Amino acid sequence: MRPAAERAPPRAPTLLVLAWLALSPASGWGVEPIPEADLSGLEPGVAERLATARRALVEVLAAPDASEAERGRLYGETGKVFHAHHAFGIAEACYRNAAELLPDEIEWPYLLGFLYQDSGRFEAAREAYVRVLALSPDHPFATLRTAQVEVALGELERAEPRARRLADAEGLAAAAHELLGRIAAAREDWAAAVRHYEAALELEPEADRLRVPLGLAFRNLGEIERARDALAAAGETKLTVFDPALREIGSLTASSEMYLTTAAQAMKRERYELAEEAYRGALALNPENVRAHVNLAELLARRGALEEAEASARRALDLDPESFFGWFNLAAIAEAAGRHGEALGYWEKAVERDPEHVRANFRLGGALRRAGDYVRAAGRLRAAVERAPGVVQARYLEALALVAQGKMEAARAALEEAVEIAPERLELTGSLARLLATGDPPSAADGERALALARALYERRRGADDLETLAMALAANGRFEEAVAAQLAVIEAARELGDEGLLRHLGHNLERYRGGLPSDRPWREGGY
């Protein structure tokens, strides 16, 4: 009987029939096809999960834009699921492919090595573990496993120094002494064997199965009474090695992490139905998986199912009130539902939990600006800009918030930066033209630049907003009759919208042009 942490999970009630893939361990493994598996004898729920896992794997791998890292990760996580269900042929192919595509990661050759070791394929196991040790020479578990397979192969001289290095290692010392005891026994050094078996038992007194080789060592030393006592106290509990990687495999029936990996790839390719199926699969396995609830909430919100999305986001926060993405999603959902005041409070909670997050600062800044809190809005938007200088929309909204505070120079600087970064964004060019045209009065240079920008913009798009910008620029250059004519045309178009606030803003600037004054309001209060 193997140690609990080294055993694969219990077999399903019905035998799983596999089409094993014949793979010869070689230094250049290459990416292998995934074998089929006959799941007809499994319980329906288990069979369905495994079929979904394999189908999702094949579909994502077929995507032409999947990176090697994405493919490798999905191979590995899927391999864990099939390993847990004793589908060793599929697990082996998945681990080999993951190791091939992610050559700098130790997890996949390590799991592959254990799979080989567990099935008695010691040469292949050693090759896999040596690959791990090439990446991480001091990896304790790979060192132990390599020593174990070397002992199984009779290579005691190689195994002994590895085991001795672990004789004082926390969590592994007992296993190292047990292995040294076996090496000593193989050499018929019975006194050394006794020392190591006793050391292992002192560290792990519940591992009473060790008393069998200890008793035999005593017998070979001629200490018959001690041998009899040791054998009488022997039991069935073997030495347990608490290996995190294998404990995970041993606890799986199907991997919620595999489902999350599958869902992430499906989301990237806008395969929302497959992603939702994967998220729900993760939650069926682990209803308290916060990340699955959070991601499902985001997906449902994208699909317009706001009530269900909100329930999922709130469930995530019930499980983890400090979840940044829980608050982020709840804020976005409330905003999408038009509950802007409520959303503002949620954005604040999200930023409290991750003050460095660019999108959260950006969204909070926008919410504060809509609420008329321009000072705090500008601060949050500036925080987003400082952390991600390329987010030009943050600079744009920051400029609106600064204008609302009367900080025209600072607003202009923000827009100058935005236009320099993204000259193709015409709304930024138009906004800069408006600021250049606004003043009491604007400088001649600013007026000329504003007019050049506004004319180019109007010739390109000829929208009512562009005509309003052109009217401002004309007024900034003292061409008030032309500004009045343009503004009247803008007002005529705006009347069809029935927006009284906009009409008041346009009328205010019209009266200034008629009075020989440039605009003093580049936008209506609060911006567009």
Coordinates of C-alpha atoms in Angstrom, one line a residue:
M1 CA 0.0 0.0 0.0
R2 CA 1.5 3.4 -1.1
P3 CA 1.5 6.5 1.1
A4 CA -1.7 8.5 0.9
A5 CA -0.1 11.5 -0.7
E6 CA 1.6 9.4 -3.3
R7 CA -1.5 7.5 -4.3
A8 CA -3.7 8.5 -7.2
P9 CA -7.4 9.1 -6.2
P10 CA -9.7 6.1 -5.9
R11 CA -10.8 4.5 -9.1
A12 CA -14.3 5.2 -10.4
P13 CA -16.7 2.4 -9.7
T14 CA -16.6 1.2 -13.3
L15 CA -13.3 0.5 -15.2
L16 CA -12.1 3.3 -17.4
V17 CA -11.1 1.9 -20.7
L18 CA -8.3 3.9 -22.4
A19 CA -6.6 4.0 -25.7
W20 CA -3.1 4.3 -24.4
L21 CA -0.6 6.2 -26.4
A22 CA 2.7 4.5 -27.0
L23 CA 5.3 7.1 -26.2
S24 CA 9.0 6.3 -26.0
P25 CA 10.8 8.7 -23.6
A26 CA 13.3 10.7 -25.6
S27 CA 15.1 13.9 -25.0
G28 CA 13.1 15.7 -27.7
W29 CA 9.6 14.8 -26.9
G30 CA 7.7 17.0 -29.3
V31 CA 4.0 17.8 -29.1
E32 CA 1.9 14.6 -29.2
P33 CA -1.7 14.0 -30.3
I34 CA -4.1 13.5 -27.4
P35 CA -5.5 9.9 -27.4
E36 CA -9.2 9.2 -27.2
A37 CA -10.8 7.7 -24.1
D38 CA -13.9 5.5 -23.7
L39 CA -15.9 7.1 -21.0
S40 CA -19.0 5.1 -21.4
G41 CA -18.5 3.1 -18.2
L42 CA -18.2 6.1 -15.9
E43 CA -20.9 7.7 -13.8
P44 CA -22.7 10.3 -16.1
G45 CA -21.5 13.3 -14.2
V46 CA -17.8 12.3 -14.2
A47 CA -18.0 11.2 -17.9
E48 CA -19.6 14.5 -18.9
R49 CA -16.9 16.5 -17.1
L50 CA -14.1 14.6 -18.7
A51 CA -15.7 14.8 -22.1
T52 CA -16.1 18.5 -21.7
A53 CA -12.5 18.9 -20.6
R54 CA -11.2 17.0 -23.6
R55 CA -13.5 18.8 -26.0
A56 CA -12.5 22.2 -24.6
L57 CA -8.9 21.3 -24.8
V58 CA -9.1 20.3 -28.5
E59 CA -11.2 23.4 -29.4
V60 CA -8.8 25.9 -27.8
L61 CA -5.8 24.1 -29.2
A62 CA -7.3 24.5 -32.7
A63 CA -7.4 28.3 -32.3
P64 CA -4.7 29.8 -34.6
D65 CA -3.9 32.6 -32.3
A66 CA -3.3 30.5 -29.1
S67 CA 0.3 31.1 -27.9
E68 CA 2.6 28.2 -26.9
A69 CA 2.3 29.3 -23.2
E70 CA -1.5 29.2 -23.4
R71 CA -1.5 25.8 -25.0
G72 CA 1.0 24.5 -22.6
R73 CA -0.9 25.7 -19.6
L74 CA -4.1 24.1 -20.8
Y75 CA -2.4 20.9 -21.6
G76 CA -1.0 20.7 -18.1
E77 CA -4.2 21.5 -16.2
T78 CA -6.2 19.1 -18.4
G79 CA -3.6 16.4 -17.7
K80 CA -4.2 16.8 -14.0
V81 CA -7.9 16.1 -14.4
F82 CA -7.3 12.9 -16.4
H83 CA -4.4 11.8 -14.1
A84 CA -6.9 12.1 -11.2
H85 CA -9.3 9.9 -13.0
H86 CA -6.7 7.3 -13.9
A87 CA -6.8 8.2 -17.6
F88 CA -3.1 7.9 -17.6
G89 CA -2.6 7.8 -21.4
I90 CA -4.3 11.2 -21.8
A91 CA -2.5 12.6 -18.7
E92 CA 0.9 11.4 -20.0
A93 CA 0.3 13.0 -23.4
C94 CA -0.9 16.3 -21.8
Y95 CA 2.1 16.4 -19.4
R96 CA 4.6 15.7 -22.1
N97 CA 3.1 18.5 -24.3
A98 CA 3.0 20.9 -21.4
A99 CA 6.7 20.2 -20.7
E100 CA 7.5 20.7 -24.4
L101 CA 5.7 24.0 -24.7
L102 CA 6.7 25.4 -21.3
P103 CA 10.3 24.2 -21.2
D104 CA 11.2 26.6 -18.3
E105 CA 8.5 25.2 -15.9
I106 CA 9.2 22.4 -13.6
E107 CA 5.6 21.4 -12.7
W108 CA 4.9 19.4 -15.9
P109 CA 8.1 17.2 -16.1
Y110 CA 7.7 16.6 -12.4
L111 CA 4.2 15.3 -12.7
L112 CA 5.1 13.3 -15.7
G113 CA 8.0 11.8 -13.7
F114 CA 5.7 10.7 -10.9
L115 CA 3.2 9.2 -13.4
Y116 CA 6.1 7.1 -14.9
Q117 CA 7.4 6.2 -11.4
D118 CA 4.0 5.2 -10.2
S119 CA 3.6 2.8 -13.1
G120 CA 7.1 1.3 -12.7
R121 CA 8.6 3.0 -15.8
F122 CA 11.7 4.0 -13.8
E123 CA 14.0 5.0 -16.7
A124 CA 11.4 7.3 -18.1
A125 CA 10.7 8.7 -14.6
R126 CA 14.4 9.4 -14.1
E127 CA 14.6 11.3 -17.4
A128 CA 11.7 13.5 -16.4
Y129 CA 13.1 14.2 -12.9
V130 CA 16.5 15.0 -14.3
R131 CA 14.8 17.6 -16.5
V132 CA 13.3 19.1 -13.4
L133 CA 16.7 19.2 -11.7
A134 CA 18.3 20.8 -14.7
L135 CA 15.9 23.7 -14.2
S136 CA 16.0 23.7 -10.4
P137 CA 19.0 21.7 -9.0
D138 CA 17.9 22.0 -5.4
H139 CA 14.3 21.0 -6.0
P140 CA 13.7 18.8 -2.9
F141 CA 10.9 16.6 -4.1
A142 CA 12.5 16.0 -7.5
T143 CA 15.8 15.1 -5.6
L144 CA 13.9 12.6 -3.5
R145 CA 12.0 11.1 -6.4
T146 CA 15.2 10.8 -8.5
A147 CA 16.9 9.0 -5.6
Q148 CA 13.8 6.7 -5.3
V149 CA 13.9 5.6 -8.9
E150 CA 17.7 5.2 -8.8
V151 CA 17.3 2.8 -5.9
A152 CA 14.7 1.0 -7.9
L153 CA 17.2 0.7 -10.8
G154 CA 19.9 -0.5 -8.4
E155 CA 22.0 2.7 -8.8
L156 CA 22.8 3.1 -5.2
E157 CA 25.9 5.2 -5.6
R158 CA 23.9 7.9 -7.4
A159 CA 20.9 7.7 -5.0
E160 CA 22.8 7.9 -1.7
P161 CA 24.2 11.4 -1.9
R162 CA 20.8 12.7 -3.0
A163 CA 19.1 11.1 0.0
R164 CA 21.8 12.4 2.4
R165 CA 21.2 16.0 1.2
L166 CA 17.6 15.6 2.4
A167 CA 18.3 14.0 5.7
D168 CA 17.7 17.2 7.6
A169 CA 15.1 18.7 5.2
E170 CA 11.8 19.7 6.8
G171 CA 9.0 17.4 5.7
L172 CA 11.4 15.1 3.8
A173 CA 13.8 14.0 6.4
A174 CA 11.9 10.9 7.3
A175 CA 11.5 9.8 3.7
A176 CA 15.3 10.4 3.2
H177 CA 16.1 8.2 6.1
E178 CA 13.8 5.5 4.9
L179 CA 15.5 5.6 1.6
L180 CA 19.0 5.5 3.2
G181 CA 17.8 2.5 5.2
R182 CA 16.9 0.7 2.0
I183 CA 20.2 1.6 0.5
A184 CA 22.0 0.2 3.6
A185 CA 19.9 -2.9 3.6
A186 CA 20.7 -3.5 -0.1
R187 CA 24.4 -3.4 0.9
E188 CA 23.7 -5.6 3.8
D189 CA 24.9 -2.9 6.2
W190 CA 22.3 -3.9 8.8
A191 CA 23.5 -1.5 11.5
A192 CA 23.2 1.5 9.2
A193 CA 19.8 0.2 8.1
V194 CA 18.7 0.1 11.7
R195 CA 19.9 3.7 12.4
H196 CA 18.1 5.1 9.4
Y197 CA 14.8 3.2 9.9
E198 CA 14.8 4.3 13.6
A199 CA 15.5 7.9 12.6
A200 CA 12.6 7.8 10.2
L201 CA 10.3 6.3 12.8
E202 CA 11.4 9.0 15.3
L203 CA 10.3 11.6 12.8
E204 CA 7.1 9.8 11.7
P205 CA 6.1 7.4 14.6
E206 CA 2.7 6.7 12.9
A207 CA 4.5 5.1 9.9
D208 CA 4.4 1.7 11.6
R209 CA 4.9 -0.2 8.3
L210 CA 8.6 0.8 8.6
R211 CA 8.9 -1.6 11.5
V212 CA 8.9 -4.5 9.1
P213 CA 12.2 -3.6 7.4
L214 CA 13.5 -2.5 10.9
G215 CA 12.6 -5.9 12.3
L216 CA 14.4 -7.7 9.4
A217 CA 17.5 -5.6 9.9
F218 CA 17.5 -6.5 13.6
R219 CA 17.1 -10.2 12.7
N220 CA 20.1 -10.0 10.3
L221 CA 22.1 -8.4 13.2
G222 CA 21.2 -11.4 15.4
E223 CA 19.0 -9.2 17.7
I224 CA 16.1 -11.6 17.7
E225 CA 14.1 -10.1 20.6
R226 CA 14.3 -6.6 19.1
A227 CA 13.4 -8.0 15.8
R228 CA 10.3 -9.8 17.3
D229 CA 9.2 -6.6 19.1
A230 CA 9.6 -4.5 15.9
L231 CA 7.6 -7.0 13.8
A232 CA 4.9 -7.3 16.4
A233 CA 4.4 -3.5 16.4
A234 CA 4.3 -3.3 12.6
G235 CA 1.1 -2.0 10.9
E236 CA -0.2 -0.9 7.5
T237 CA 0.6 2.8 7.7
K238 CA 3.3 3.7 5.3
L239 CA 5.5 6.8 5.4
T240 CA 3.6 9.8 4.0
V241 CA 5.3 12.4 1.9
F242 CA 3.2 15.5 1.8
D243 CA 4.0 16.6 -1.7
P244 CA 1.9 19.6 -2.7
A245 CA 1.8 18.8 -6.4
L246 CA 0.7 15.2 -5.8
R247 CA -1.7 16.2 -3.0
E248 CA -3.5 18.3 -5.6
I249 CA -3.7 15.4 -8.0
G250 CA -4.9 13.1 -5.2
S251 CA -7.7 15.5 -4.2
L252 CA -9.1 16.0 -7.7
T253 CA -12.2 14.5 -9.3
A254 CA -12.0 17.2 -11.9
S255 CA -10.0 20.4 -11.7
S256 CA -11.8 23.7 -11.2
E257 CA -8.5 25.3 -12.2
M258 CA -8.6 23.5 -15.5
Y259 CA -12.0 24.8 -16.1
L260 CA -10.9 28.4 -15.3
T261 CA -8.0 28.0 -17.7
T262 CA -10.3 26.8 -20.4
A263 CA -12.7 29.7 -19.7
A264 CA -10.0 32.3 -19.9
Q265 CA -9.0 31.1 -23.3
A266 CA -12.6 31.0 -24.5
M267 CA -13.1 34.5 -23.2
K268 CA -10.1 35.7 -25.2
R269 CA -11.6 34.3 -28.3
E270 CA -15.1 35.6 -27.5
R271 CA -16.5 32.1 -27.2
Y272 CA -18.8 33.1 -24.5
E273 CA -21.0 30.0 -24.4
L274 CA -17.9 27.7 -23.9
A275 CA -16.6 30.1 -21.3
E276 CA -19.8 30.1 -19.4
E277 CA -20.0 26.3 -19.5
A278 CA -16.4 26.2 -18.1
Y279 CA -17.1 28.6 -15.3
R280 CA -20.2 26.7 -14.3
G281 CA -18.1 23.5 -14.4
A282 CA -15.6 25.1 -12.0
L283 CA -18.4 26.1 -9.6
A284 CA -20.1 22.7 -9.8
L285 CA -16.8 21.3 -8.5
N286 CA -16.1 24.0 -6.0
P287 CA -19.1 26.3 -5.2
E288 CA -16.8 28.5 -3.1
N289 CA -14.3 29.3 -5.9
V290 CA -14.3 33.1 -5.6
R291 CA -12.5 33.5 -8.9
A292 CA -15.1 31.5 -10.8
H293 CA -17.9 33.6 -9.3
V294 CA -16.1 36.8 -10.2
N295 CA -15.3 35.8 -13.8
L296 CA -18.8 34.4 -14.3
A297 CA -20.2 37.7 -13.2
E298 CA -18.1 39.6 -15.7
L299 CA -19.1 37.2 -18.5
L300 CA -22.8 37.5 -17.7
A301 CA -22.6 41.3 -17.5
R302 CA -21.0 41.3 -21.0
R303 CA -23.9 39.2 -22.3
G304 CA -26.4 41.6 -20.7
A305 CA -27.7 39.3 -18.0
L306 CA -27.2 41.9 -15.3
E307 CA -29.4 40.4 -12.5
E308 CA -27.6 37.0 -12.7
A309 CA -24.3 38.8 -13.0
E310 CA -24.9 40.8 -9.9
A311 CA -25.9 37.7 -8.0
S312 CA -22.6 36.1 -8.9
A313 CA -20.6 39.2 -8.0
R314 CA -22.4 39.4 -4.6
R315 CA -21.7 35.7 -4.0
A316 CA -18.0 36.3 -4.6
L317 CA -18.1 39.1 -2.0
D318 CA -20.0 36.9 0.5
L319 CA -17.1 34.5 0.2
D320 CA -14.4 37.1 0.2
P321 CA -15.4 40.7 1.2
E322 CA -11.9 41.9 0.3
S323 CA -12.1 40.7 -3.3
F324 CA -11.0 43.6 -5.5
F325 CA -12.6 42.1 -8.6
G326 CA -15.7 41.3 -6.7
W327 CA -16.2 45.0 -6.0
F328 CA -15.0 46.0 -9.5
N329 CA -17.6 43.8 -11.2
L330 CA -20.3 44.9 -8.8
A331 CA -19.5 48.5 -9.7
A332 CA -19.5 47.9 -13.4
I333 CA -22.8 46.0 -13.2
A334 CA -24.5 48.8 -11.2
E335 CA -23.2 51.3 -13.7
A336 CA -24.5 49.3 -16.6
A337 CA -27.9 49.2 -14.8
G338 CA -27.9 53.0 -14.5
R339 CA -27.5 53.0 -10.7
H340 CA -24.6 55.5 -10.9
G341 CA -24.7 56.6 -7.2
E342 CA -24.5 53.0 -6.1
A343 CA -21.7 52.3 -8.6
L344 CA -19.7 55.2 -7.3
G345 CA -19.6 53.6 -3.8
Y346 CA -18.5 50.3 -5.2
W347 CA -15.7 51.9 -7.3
E348 CA -14.4 53.5 -4.2
K349 CA -14.4 50.1 -2.4
A350 CA -12.5 48.6 -5.3
V351 CA -9.8 51.3 -5.3
E352 CA -9.5 51.0 -1.5
R353 CA -8.5 47.3 -2.1
D354 CA -6.1 48.0 -5.0
P355 CA -5.1 51.7 -5.1
E356 CA -2.7 51.0 -8.0
H357 CA -5.2 49.5 -10.4
V358 CA -5.5 51.6 -13.5
R359 CA -8.9 50.6 -14.7
A360 CA -10.4 51.0 -11.2
N361 CA -8.9 54.5 -10.9
F362 CA -10.1 55.4 -14.3
R363 CA -13.7 54.2 -13.7
L364 CA -13.8 55.9 -10.3
G365 CA -12.6 59.1 -11.8
G366 CA -15.3 59.0 -14.4
A367 CA -17.9 58.3 -11.8
L368 CA -16.7 61.2 -9.6
R369 CA -16.8 63.5 -12.6
R370 CA -20.4 62.5 -13.4
A371 CA -21.3 63.2 -9.8
G372 CA -19.8 66.7 -10.0
D373 CA -16.9 65.9 -7.6
Y374 CA -14.3 67.4 -10.0
V375 CA -11.4 67.7 -7.6
R376 CA -11.4 64.0 -6.6
A377 CA -12.2 63.0 -10.2
A378 CA -9.1 64.8 -11.5
G379 CA -7.0 63.1 -8.8
R380 CA -8.2 59.6 -9.6
L381 CA -7.8 60.1 -13.4
R382 CA -4.3 61.5 -12.8
A383 CA -3.5 58.3 -10.8
A384 CA -4.6 56.3 -13.8
V385 CA -2.4 58.4 -16.2
E386 CA 0.7 58.1 -14.0
R387 CA 0.4 54.3 -13.9
A388 CA -0.5 53.9 -17.5
P389 CA 0.6 56.9 -19.6
G390 CA -0.9 55.5 -22.8
V391 CA -4.5 55.6 -21.5
V392 CA -5.4 58.7 -23.4
Q393 CA -9.1 58.6 -22.4
A394 CA -8.0 59.2 -18.8
R395 CA -6.1 62.3 -19.9
Y396 CA -9.2 63.5 -21.7
L397 CA -11.6 63.1 -18.8
E398 CA -9.0 64.6 -16.5
A399 CA -9.0 67.7 -18.8
L400 CA -12.8 67.9 -18.5
A401 CA -12.5 67.7 -14.7
L402 CA -9.8 70.4 -14.6
V403 CA -11.9 72.7 -16.9
A404 CA -14.8 72.3 -14.5
Q405 CA -12.5 73.6 -11.7
G406 CA -11.3 76.5 -13.9
K407 CA -7.8 75.0 -14.2
M408 CA -7.4 75.7 -17.9
E409 CA -3.6 75.5 -18.2
A410 CA -3.5 72.1 -16.5
A411 CA -6.4 70.9 -18.7
R412 CA -4.6 72.1 -21.8
A413 CA -1.4 70.3 -20.8
A414 CA -3.3 67.0 -20.3
L415 CA -4.9 67.3 -23.7
E416 CA -1.6 68.2 -25.4
E417 CA -0.1 65.0 -24.0
A418 CA -3.1 63.0 -25.2
V419 CA -3.0 64.4 -28.7
E420 CA 0.7 63.7 -28.9
I421 CA 0.2 60.1 -27.9
A422 CA -2.9 59.4 -30.0
P423 CA -3.1 61.9 -32.9
E424 CA -5.7 59.7 -34.6
R425 CA -8.2 60.3 -31.9
L426 CA -10.1 63.2 -33.4
E427 CA -12.2 63.9 -30.3
L428 CA -8.9 64.8 -28.5
T429 CA -7.9 67.1 -31.3
G430 CA -11.3 68.8 -31.2
S431 CA -11.1 69.2 -27.4
L432 CA -7.6 70.7 -27.6
A433 CA -8.8 73.2 -30.3
R434 CA -11.6 74.2 -27.9
L435 CA -9.2 74.9 -25.1
L436 CA -6.9 76.8 -27.3
A437 CA -9.9 78.9 -28.5
T438 CA -11.1 79.6 -24.9
G439 CA -9.6 82.6 -23.0
D440 CA -10.0 86.2 -22.2
P441 CA -8.8 86.6 -24.9
P442 CA -6.7 83.6 -26.2
S443 CA -3.3 84.5 -27.6
A444 CA -2.9 85.1 -31.3
A445 CA -0.8 81.9 -31.6
D446 CA -3.3 79.8 -29.7
G447 CA -6.1 81.3 -31.8
E448 CA -4.4 80.5 -35.1
R449 CA -3.6 76.9 -34.0
A450 CA -7.1 76.4 -32.8
L451 CA -8.5 77.5 -36.1
A452 CA -6.2 75.2 -38.1
L453 CA -7.1 72.2 -36.0
A454 CA -10.9 73.0 -36.1
R455 CA -10.9 73.6 -39.9
A456 CA -9.1 70.3 -40.5
L457 CA -11.5 68.5 -38.2
Y458 CA -14.6 70.0 -39.7
E459 CA -13.5 69.2 -43.3
R460 CA -13.0 65.6 -42.2
R461 CA -16.2 65.0 -40.3
R462 CA -18.6 67.9 -40.7
G463 CA -20.5 67.1 -37.5
A464 CA -22.4 69.6 -35.4
D465 CA -19.8 69.3 -32.6
D466 CA -17.1 70.0 -35.1
L467 CA -19.0 73.1 -36.4
E468 CA -19.3 74.3 -32.8
T469 CA -15.5 73.9 -32.3
L470 CA -15.0 75.8 -35.6
A471 CA -17.2 78.6 -34.3
M472 CA -15.1 78.9 -31.1
A473 CA -11.9 79.0 -33.2
L474 CA -13.3 81.7 -35.5
A475 CA -14.3 83.8 -32.5
A476 CA -10.8 83.4 -31.0
N477 CA -9.4 84.9 -34.2
G478 CA -11.8 87.9 -34.1
R479 CA -14.0 86.6 -36.9
F480 CA -17.2 87.1 -35.0
E481 CA -19.7 87.3 -37.9
E482 CA -18.5 83.9 -39.2
A483 CA -18.6 82.5 -35.6
V484 CA -22.2 83.7 -35.1
A485 CA -23.3 82.1 -38.4
A486 CA -21.7 78.8 -37.5
Q487 CA -23.2 78.9 -34.0
L488 CA -26.7 79.6 -35.3
A489 CA -26.4 76.5 -37.5
V490 CA -25.3 74.4 -34.5
I491 CA -28.2 75.7 -32.4
E492 CA -30.6 74.8 -35.2
A493 CA -29.3 71.2 -35.3
A494 CA -29.4 71.0 -31.5
R495 CA -33.0 72.0 -31.2
E496 CA -33.9 68.6 -32.7
L497 CA -32.3 66.9 -29.7
G498 CA -34.5 68.8 -27.2
D499 CA -31.5 69.1 -24.8
E500 CA -32.2 72.3 -22.9
G501 CA -28.9 72.3 -21.1
L502 CA -27.0 72.1 -24.4
L503 CA -29.1 74.8 -25.9
R504 CA -28.4 77.1 -22.9
H505 CA -24.6 76.4 -23.3
L506 CA -24.8 77.2 -27.1
G507 CA -26.9 80.3 -26.5
H508 CA -24.4 81.6 -23.9
N509 CA -21.5 81.4 -26.4
L510 CA -23.7 82.9 -29.2
E511 CA -24.3 86.0 -27.1
R512 CA -20.5 86.3 -26.4
Y513 CA -19.7 86.1 -30.2
R514 CA -22.4 88.7 -30.9
G515 CA -20.8 90.9 -28.2
G516 CA -17.3 90.6 -29.8
L517 CA -16.0 88.1 -27.1
P518 CA -14.5 84.6 -27.5
S519 CA -15.9 81.6 -25.8
D520 CA -15.3 81.2 -22.1
R521 CA -16.9 77.7 -21.9
P522 CA -15.3 75.1 -24.1
W523 CA -18.0 72.6 -23.0
R524 CA -21.2 72.7 -21.3
E525 CA -21.0 72.2 -17.5
G526 CA -19.6 68.8 -16.8
G527 CA -18.3 68.3 -20.4
Y528 CA -20.0 66.2 -23.0

